[in-house]
GROMACS .gro file of C-alpha atoms in nm:
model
  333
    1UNK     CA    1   0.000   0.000   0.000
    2UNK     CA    2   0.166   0.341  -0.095
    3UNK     CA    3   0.132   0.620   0.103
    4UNK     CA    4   0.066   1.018   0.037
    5UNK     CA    5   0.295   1.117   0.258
    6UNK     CA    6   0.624   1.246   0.029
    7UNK     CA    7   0.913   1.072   0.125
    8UNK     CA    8   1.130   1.357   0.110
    9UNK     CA    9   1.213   1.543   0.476
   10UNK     CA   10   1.006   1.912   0.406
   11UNK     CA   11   0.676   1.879   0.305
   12UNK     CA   12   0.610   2.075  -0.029
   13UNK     CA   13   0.236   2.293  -0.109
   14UNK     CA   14   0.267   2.099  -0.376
   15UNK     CA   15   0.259   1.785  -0.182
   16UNK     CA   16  -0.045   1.911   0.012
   17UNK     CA   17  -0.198   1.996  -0.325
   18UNK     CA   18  -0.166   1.623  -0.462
   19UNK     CA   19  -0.280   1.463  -0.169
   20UNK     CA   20  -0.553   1.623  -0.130
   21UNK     CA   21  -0.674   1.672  -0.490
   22UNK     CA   22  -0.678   2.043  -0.553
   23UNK     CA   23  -0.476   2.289  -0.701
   24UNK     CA   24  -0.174   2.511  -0.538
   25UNK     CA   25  -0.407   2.823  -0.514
   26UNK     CA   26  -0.656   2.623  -0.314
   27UNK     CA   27  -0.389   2.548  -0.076
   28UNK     CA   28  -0.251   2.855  -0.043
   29UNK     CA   29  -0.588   3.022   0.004
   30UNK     CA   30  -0.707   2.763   0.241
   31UNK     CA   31  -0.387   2.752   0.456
   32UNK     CA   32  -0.355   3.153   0.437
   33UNK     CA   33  -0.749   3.225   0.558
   34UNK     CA   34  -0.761   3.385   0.180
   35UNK     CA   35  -1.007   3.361  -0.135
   36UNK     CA   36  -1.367   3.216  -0.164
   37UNK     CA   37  -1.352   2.895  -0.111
   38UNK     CA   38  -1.632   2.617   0.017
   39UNK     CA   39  -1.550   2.562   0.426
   40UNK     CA   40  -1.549   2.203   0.347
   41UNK     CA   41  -1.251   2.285   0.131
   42UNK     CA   42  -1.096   2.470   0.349
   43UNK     CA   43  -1.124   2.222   0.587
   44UNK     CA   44  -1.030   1.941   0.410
   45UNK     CA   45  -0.729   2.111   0.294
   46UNK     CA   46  -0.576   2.237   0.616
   47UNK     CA   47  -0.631   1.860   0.742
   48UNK     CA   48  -0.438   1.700   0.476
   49UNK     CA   49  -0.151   1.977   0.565
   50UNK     CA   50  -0.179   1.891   0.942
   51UNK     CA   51  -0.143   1.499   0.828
   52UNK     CA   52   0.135   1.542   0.609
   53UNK     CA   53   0.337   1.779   0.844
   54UNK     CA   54   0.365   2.079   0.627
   55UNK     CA   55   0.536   2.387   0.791
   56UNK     CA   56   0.426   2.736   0.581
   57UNK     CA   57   0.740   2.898   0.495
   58UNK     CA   58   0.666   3.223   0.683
   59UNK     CA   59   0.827   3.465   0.399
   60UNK     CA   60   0.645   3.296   0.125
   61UNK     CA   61   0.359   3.362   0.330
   62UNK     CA   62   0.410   3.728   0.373
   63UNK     CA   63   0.488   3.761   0.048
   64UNK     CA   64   0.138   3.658  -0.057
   65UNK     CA   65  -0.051   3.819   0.195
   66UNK     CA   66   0.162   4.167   0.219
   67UNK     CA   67   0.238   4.107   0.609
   68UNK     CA   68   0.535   3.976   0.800
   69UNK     CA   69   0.325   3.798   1.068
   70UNK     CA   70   0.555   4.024   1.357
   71UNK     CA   71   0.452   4.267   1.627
   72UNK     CA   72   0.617   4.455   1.834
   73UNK     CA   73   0.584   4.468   2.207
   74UNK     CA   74   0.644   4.809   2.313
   75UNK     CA   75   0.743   4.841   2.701
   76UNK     CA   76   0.894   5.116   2.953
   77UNK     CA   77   0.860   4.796   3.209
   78UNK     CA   78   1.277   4.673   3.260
   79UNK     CA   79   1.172   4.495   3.536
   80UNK     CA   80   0.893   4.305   3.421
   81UNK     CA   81   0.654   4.284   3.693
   82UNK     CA   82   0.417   4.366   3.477
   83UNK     CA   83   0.533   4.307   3.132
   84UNK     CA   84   0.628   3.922   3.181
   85UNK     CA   85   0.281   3.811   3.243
   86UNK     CA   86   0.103   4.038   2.990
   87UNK     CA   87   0.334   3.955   2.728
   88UNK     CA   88   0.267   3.551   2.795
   89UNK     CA   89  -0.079   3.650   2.788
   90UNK     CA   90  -0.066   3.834   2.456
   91UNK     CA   91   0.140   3.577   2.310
   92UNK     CA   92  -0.117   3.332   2.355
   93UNK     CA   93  -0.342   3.509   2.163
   94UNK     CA   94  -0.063   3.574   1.881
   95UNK     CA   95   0.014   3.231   1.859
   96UNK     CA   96  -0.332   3.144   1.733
   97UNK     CA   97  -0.269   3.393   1.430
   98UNK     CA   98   0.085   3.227   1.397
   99UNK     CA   99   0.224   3.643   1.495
  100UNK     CA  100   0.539   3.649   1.654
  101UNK     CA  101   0.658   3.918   1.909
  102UNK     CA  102   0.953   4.154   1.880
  103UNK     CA  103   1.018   4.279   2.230
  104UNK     CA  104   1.078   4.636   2.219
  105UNK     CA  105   1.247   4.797   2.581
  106UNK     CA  106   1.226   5.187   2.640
  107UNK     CA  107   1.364   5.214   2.932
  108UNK     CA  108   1.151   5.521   2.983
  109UNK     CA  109   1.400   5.710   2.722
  110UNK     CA  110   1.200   5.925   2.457
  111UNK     CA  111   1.500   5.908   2.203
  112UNK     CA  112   1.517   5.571   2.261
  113UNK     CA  113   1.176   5.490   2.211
  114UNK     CA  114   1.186   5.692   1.889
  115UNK     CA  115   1.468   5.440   1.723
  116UNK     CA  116   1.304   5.126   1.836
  117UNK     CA  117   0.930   5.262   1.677
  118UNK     CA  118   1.140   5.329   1.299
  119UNK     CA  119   1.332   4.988   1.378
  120UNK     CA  120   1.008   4.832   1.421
  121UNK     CA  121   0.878   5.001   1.092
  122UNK     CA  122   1.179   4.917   0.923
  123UNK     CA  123   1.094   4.529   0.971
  124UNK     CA  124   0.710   4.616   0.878
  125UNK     CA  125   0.529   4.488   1.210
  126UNK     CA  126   0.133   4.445   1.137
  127UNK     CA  127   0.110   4.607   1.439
  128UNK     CA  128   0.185   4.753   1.833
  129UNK     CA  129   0.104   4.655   2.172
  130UNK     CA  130   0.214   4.919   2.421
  131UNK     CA  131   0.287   4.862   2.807
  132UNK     CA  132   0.452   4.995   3.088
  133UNK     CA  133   0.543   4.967   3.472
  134UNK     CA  134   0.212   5.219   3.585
  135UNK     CA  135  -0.132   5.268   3.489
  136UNK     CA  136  -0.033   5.667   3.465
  137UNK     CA  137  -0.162   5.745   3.059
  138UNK     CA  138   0.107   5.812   2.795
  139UNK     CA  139   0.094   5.960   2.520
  140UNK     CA  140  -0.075   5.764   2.141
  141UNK     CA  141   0.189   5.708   1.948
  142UNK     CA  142   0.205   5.819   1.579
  143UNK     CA  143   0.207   5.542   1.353
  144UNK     CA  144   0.031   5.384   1.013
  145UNK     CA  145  -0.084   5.037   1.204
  146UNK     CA  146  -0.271   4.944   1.456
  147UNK     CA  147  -0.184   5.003   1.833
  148UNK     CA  148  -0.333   4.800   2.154
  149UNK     CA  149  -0.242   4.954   2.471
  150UNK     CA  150  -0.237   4.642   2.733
  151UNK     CA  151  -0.282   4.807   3.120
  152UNK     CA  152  -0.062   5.145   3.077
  153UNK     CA  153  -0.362   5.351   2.883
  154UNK     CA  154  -0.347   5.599   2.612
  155UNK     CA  155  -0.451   5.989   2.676
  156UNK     CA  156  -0.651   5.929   2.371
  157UNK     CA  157  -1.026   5.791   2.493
  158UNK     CA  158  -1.064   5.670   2.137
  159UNK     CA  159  -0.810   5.442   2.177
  160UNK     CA  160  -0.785   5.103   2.176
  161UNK     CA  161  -0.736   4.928   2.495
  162UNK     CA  162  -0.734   4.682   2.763
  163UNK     CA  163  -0.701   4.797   3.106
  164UNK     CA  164  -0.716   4.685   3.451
  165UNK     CA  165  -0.990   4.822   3.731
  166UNK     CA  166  -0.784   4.955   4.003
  167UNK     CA  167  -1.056   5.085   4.164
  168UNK     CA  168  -1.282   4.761   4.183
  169UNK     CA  169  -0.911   4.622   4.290
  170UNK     CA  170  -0.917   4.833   4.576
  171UNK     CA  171  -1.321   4.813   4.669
  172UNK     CA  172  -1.276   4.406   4.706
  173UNK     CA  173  -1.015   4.422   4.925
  174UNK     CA  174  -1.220   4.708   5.181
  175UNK     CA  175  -1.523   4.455   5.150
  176UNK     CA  176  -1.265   4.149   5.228
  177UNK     CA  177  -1.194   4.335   5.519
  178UNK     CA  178  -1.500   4.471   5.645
  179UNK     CA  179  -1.683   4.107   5.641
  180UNK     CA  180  -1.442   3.987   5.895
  181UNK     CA  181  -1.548   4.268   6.132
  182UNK     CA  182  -1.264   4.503   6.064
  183UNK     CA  183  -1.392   4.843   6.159
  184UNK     CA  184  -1.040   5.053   6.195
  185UNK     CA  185  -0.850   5.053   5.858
  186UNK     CA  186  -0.549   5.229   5.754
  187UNK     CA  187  -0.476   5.301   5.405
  188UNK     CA  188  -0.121   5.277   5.303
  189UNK     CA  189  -0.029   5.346   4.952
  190UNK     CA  190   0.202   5.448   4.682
  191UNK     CA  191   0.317   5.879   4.580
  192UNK     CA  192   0.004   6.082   4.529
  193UNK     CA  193   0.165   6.181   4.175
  194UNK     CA  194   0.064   5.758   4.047
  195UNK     CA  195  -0.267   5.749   3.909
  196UNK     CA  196  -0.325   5.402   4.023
  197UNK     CA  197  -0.236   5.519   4.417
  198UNK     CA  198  -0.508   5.815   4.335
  199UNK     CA  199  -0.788   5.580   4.213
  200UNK     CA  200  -0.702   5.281   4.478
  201UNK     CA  201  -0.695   5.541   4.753
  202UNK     CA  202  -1.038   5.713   4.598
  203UNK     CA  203  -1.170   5.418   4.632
  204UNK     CA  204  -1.064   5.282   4.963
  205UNK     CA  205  -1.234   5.607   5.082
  206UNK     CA  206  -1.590   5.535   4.937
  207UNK     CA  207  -1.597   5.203   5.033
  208UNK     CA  208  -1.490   5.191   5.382
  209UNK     CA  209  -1.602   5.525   5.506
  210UNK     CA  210  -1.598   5.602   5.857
  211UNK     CA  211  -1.407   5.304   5.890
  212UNK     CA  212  -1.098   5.451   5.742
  213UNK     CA  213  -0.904   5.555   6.062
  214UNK     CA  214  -0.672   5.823   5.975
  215UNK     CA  215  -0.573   6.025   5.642
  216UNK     CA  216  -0.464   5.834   5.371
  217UNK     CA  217  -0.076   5.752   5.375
  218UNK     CA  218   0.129   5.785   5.071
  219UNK     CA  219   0.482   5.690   5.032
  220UNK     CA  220   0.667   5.474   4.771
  221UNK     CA  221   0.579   5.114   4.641
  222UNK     CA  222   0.812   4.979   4.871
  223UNK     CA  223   0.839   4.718   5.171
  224UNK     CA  224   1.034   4.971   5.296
  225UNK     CA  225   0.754   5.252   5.319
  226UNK     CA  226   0.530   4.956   5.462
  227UNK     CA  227   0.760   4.878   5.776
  228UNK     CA  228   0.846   5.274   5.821
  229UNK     CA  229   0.467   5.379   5.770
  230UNK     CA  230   0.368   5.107   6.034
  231UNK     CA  231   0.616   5.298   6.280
  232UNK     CA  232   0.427   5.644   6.185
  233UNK     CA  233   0.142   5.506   6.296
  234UNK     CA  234   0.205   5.340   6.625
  235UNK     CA  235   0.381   5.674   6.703
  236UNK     CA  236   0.094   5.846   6.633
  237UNK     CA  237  -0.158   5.681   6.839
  238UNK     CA  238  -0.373   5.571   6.573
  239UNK     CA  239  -0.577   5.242   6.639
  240UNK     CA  240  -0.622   4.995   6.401
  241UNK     CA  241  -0.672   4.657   6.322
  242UNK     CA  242  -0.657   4.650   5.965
  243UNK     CA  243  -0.425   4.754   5.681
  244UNK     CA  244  -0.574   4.798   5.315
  245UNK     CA  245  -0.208   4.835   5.137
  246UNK     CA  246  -0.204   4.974   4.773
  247UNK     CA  247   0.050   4.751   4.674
  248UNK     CA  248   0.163   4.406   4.749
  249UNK     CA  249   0.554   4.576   4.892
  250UNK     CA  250   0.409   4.750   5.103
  251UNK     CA  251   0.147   4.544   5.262
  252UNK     CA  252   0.446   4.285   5.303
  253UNK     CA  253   0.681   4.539   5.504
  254UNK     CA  254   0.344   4.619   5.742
  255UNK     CA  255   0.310   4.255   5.796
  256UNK     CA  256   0.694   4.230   5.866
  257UNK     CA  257   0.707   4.526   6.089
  258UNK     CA  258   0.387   4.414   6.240
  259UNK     CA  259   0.547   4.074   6.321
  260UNK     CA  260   0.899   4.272   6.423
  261UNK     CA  261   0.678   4.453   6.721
  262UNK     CA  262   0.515   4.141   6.849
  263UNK     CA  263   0.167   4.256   6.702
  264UNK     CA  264  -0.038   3.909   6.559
  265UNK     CA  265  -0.121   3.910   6.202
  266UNK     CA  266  -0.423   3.847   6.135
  267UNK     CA  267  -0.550   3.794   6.530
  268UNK     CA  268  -0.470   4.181   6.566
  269UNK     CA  269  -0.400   4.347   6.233
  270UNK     CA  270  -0.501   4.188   5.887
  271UNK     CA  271  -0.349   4.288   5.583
  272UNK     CA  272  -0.392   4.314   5.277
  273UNK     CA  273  -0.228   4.403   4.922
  274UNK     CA  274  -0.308   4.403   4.587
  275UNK     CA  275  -0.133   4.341   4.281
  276UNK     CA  276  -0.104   3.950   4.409
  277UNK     CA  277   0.227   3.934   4.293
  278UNK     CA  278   0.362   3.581   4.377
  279UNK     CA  279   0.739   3.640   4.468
  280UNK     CA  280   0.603   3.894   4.688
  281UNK     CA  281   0.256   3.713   4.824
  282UNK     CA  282   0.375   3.388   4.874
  283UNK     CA  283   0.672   3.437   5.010
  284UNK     CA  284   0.530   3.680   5.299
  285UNK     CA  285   0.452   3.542   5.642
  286UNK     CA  286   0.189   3.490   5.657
  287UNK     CA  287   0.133   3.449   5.271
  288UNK     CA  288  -0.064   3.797   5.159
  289UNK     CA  289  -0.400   3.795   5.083
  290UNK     CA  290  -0.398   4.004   4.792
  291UNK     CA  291  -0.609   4.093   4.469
  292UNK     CA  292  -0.509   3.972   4.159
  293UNK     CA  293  -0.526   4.237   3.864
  294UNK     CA  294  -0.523   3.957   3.619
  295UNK     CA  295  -0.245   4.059   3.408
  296UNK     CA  296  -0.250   3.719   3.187
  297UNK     CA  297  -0.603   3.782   3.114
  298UNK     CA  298  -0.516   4.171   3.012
  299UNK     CA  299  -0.219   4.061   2.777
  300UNK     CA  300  -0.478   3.771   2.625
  301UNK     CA  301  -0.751   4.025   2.558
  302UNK     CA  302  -0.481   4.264   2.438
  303UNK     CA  303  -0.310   4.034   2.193
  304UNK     CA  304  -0.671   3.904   2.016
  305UNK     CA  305  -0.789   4.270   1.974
  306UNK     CA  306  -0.464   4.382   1.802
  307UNK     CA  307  -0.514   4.040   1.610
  308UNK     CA  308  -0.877   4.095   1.513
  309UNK     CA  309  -0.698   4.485   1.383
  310UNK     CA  310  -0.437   4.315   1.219
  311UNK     CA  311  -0.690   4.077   1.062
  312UNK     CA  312  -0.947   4.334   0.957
  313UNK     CA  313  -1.229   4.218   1.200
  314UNK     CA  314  -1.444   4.436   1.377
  315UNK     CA  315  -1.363   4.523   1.735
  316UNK     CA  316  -1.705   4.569   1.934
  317UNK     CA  317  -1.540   4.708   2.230
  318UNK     CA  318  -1.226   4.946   2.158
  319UNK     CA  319  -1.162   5.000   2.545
  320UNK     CA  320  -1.198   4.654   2.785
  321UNK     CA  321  -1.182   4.674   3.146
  322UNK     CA  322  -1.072   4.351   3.288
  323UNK     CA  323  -1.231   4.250   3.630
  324UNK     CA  324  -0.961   4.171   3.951
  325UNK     CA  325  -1.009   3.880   4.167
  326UNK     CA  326  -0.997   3.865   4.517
  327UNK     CA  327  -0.720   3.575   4.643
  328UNK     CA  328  -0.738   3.524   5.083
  329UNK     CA  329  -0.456   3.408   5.209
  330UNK     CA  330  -0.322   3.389   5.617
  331UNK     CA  331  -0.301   3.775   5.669
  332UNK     CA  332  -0.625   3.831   5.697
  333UNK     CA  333  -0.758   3.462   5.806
   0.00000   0.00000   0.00000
């Protein structure tokens, strides 16, 4: 019995073409998502490829569809808290469009920014996803392709975008607190100057009140402003016997400093952080109870919209607002 499989190592489109009875144009248009064909066909088609083994040879593929099947990941994030998990996320979504990333690092350097965008031109991306280390909004940039901001947003409201929802962030972990019978919470949090330390700390005040002992306290998104802003306020008299941190760092130097002073955590003082940041969450003692912004799910969402751009399909929602999740861990219980 012969087979259909070619005996030589790479599979040809001409191979694919023979075995499964139709012409090289069918293949191409069947493999490339191109032409009018029957979805049966299409089907049948991209089967027989899968069988056989064939491999698309990616620049014969951009040369008959006029894209390179590249886009560049635009970042001012060098230490990758955030940028690690969104860009895993987005290249999920990539992969299923066969687009692969070019990582592009700012370093928060305008000049430098500059060569890496006419770099990134040079090698004809189909498109941009921009991110950073905050949720403060940067400027659109200027270019002929499409453009997904992925949590750092654009000043431009017309923009497209996925973003996180600080705020919400914030309001679950007040609630967390609250339903264990906290009644005396202190907010510390990052510089006033941070959008996301304005809108957590907005928030913490609507949702908890008079229950919010004290003025809000902002520092730096540091363990050390946790430990030191735990000191401020044992010096100061102020009672309470919870601490809503605005970042994951600082909730784990209160719970450190807490611990340092002989003060129980949770039986006195729960804590809590958000971000959920795993080096940082896990590896407190207790383990933080934290709330996760979802950064996976923002880089997923991220890389199918700039796909669906890329790919000429409508986007129903320009500007997404991913939901956090609350995660309780042994600070607070």
């Amino acid at each position: 019995m012969s087979s259909t499989r070619p005996t030589s190592q790479a599979v040809r489109i001409a191979d694919v073409a023979r075995a499964a009875g139709v012409s090289v144009g069918t293949v191409s248009k069947a493999l490339n998502g191109t032409g009018s064909l029957r979805e049966e066909t299409r089907r049948h088609v991209q089967e027989t490829a899968r069988r056989l083994g064939f491999v698309a040879d990616a620049r014969a593929r951009g040369l008959v569809s006029g894209r390179t099947y590249t886009v560049g990941f635009v970042t001012t994030d060098s230490f990758g808290r955030f940028l690690l998990p969104i860009l895993r996320g987005a290249e999920d979504a990539l992969a299923v469009g066969q687009m692969a990333v070019i990582l592009a690092d700012t370093r928060d350097d305008p000049a430098r920014e500059q060569h890496l965008l006419r770099s990134l031109r040079a090698r004809h991306v189909d498109g941009l996803l921009v991110t950073g280390r905050s949720t403060d909004p940067r400027e659109p940039l200027t270019v002929d392709m499409p453009v997904v901001h992925a949590f750092s947003p654009s000043t431009d409201p017309a923009g497209y975008a996925v973003l996180s929802d600080e705020e919400e962030a914030a309001v679950l972990a007040v609630r967390h607190l609250l339903s264990l019978g906290r009644e005396r919470i202190l907010h510390l949090t990052g510089p006033a100057r941070h959008r996301s330390a304005q809108l957590r700390a907005r928030a913490v005040e609507r949702a908890a009140g008079e229950r919010l002992t004290g003025a809000v306290q902002h520092g730096e998104w540091s363990e050390e402003w946790g430990r030191r802003a735990i000191d401020l306020a044992l010096a100061s008299g102020t009672a309470f016997n919870a601490v809503c941190a605005g970042s994951d760092q600082i909730a784990r130097g209160a719970v450190d400093r807490l611990r340092e002073l002989d003060h129980d955590v949770p039986g006195e003082v729960a804590v809590t952080g958000i971000d959920d940041w795993d080096v940082i969450a896990l590896a407190a003692r207790p383990q933080l109870t934290s709330v996760d912004l979802c950064l996976g799910e923002i880089g997923r969402r991220a890389g199918q919209m700039l796909l669906d751009l890329i790919e000429g399909r409508e986007v129903a929602e320009p500007r997404v607002v991913v939901a956090p999740r609350l995660q309780v861990r042994g600070s607070t219980v």
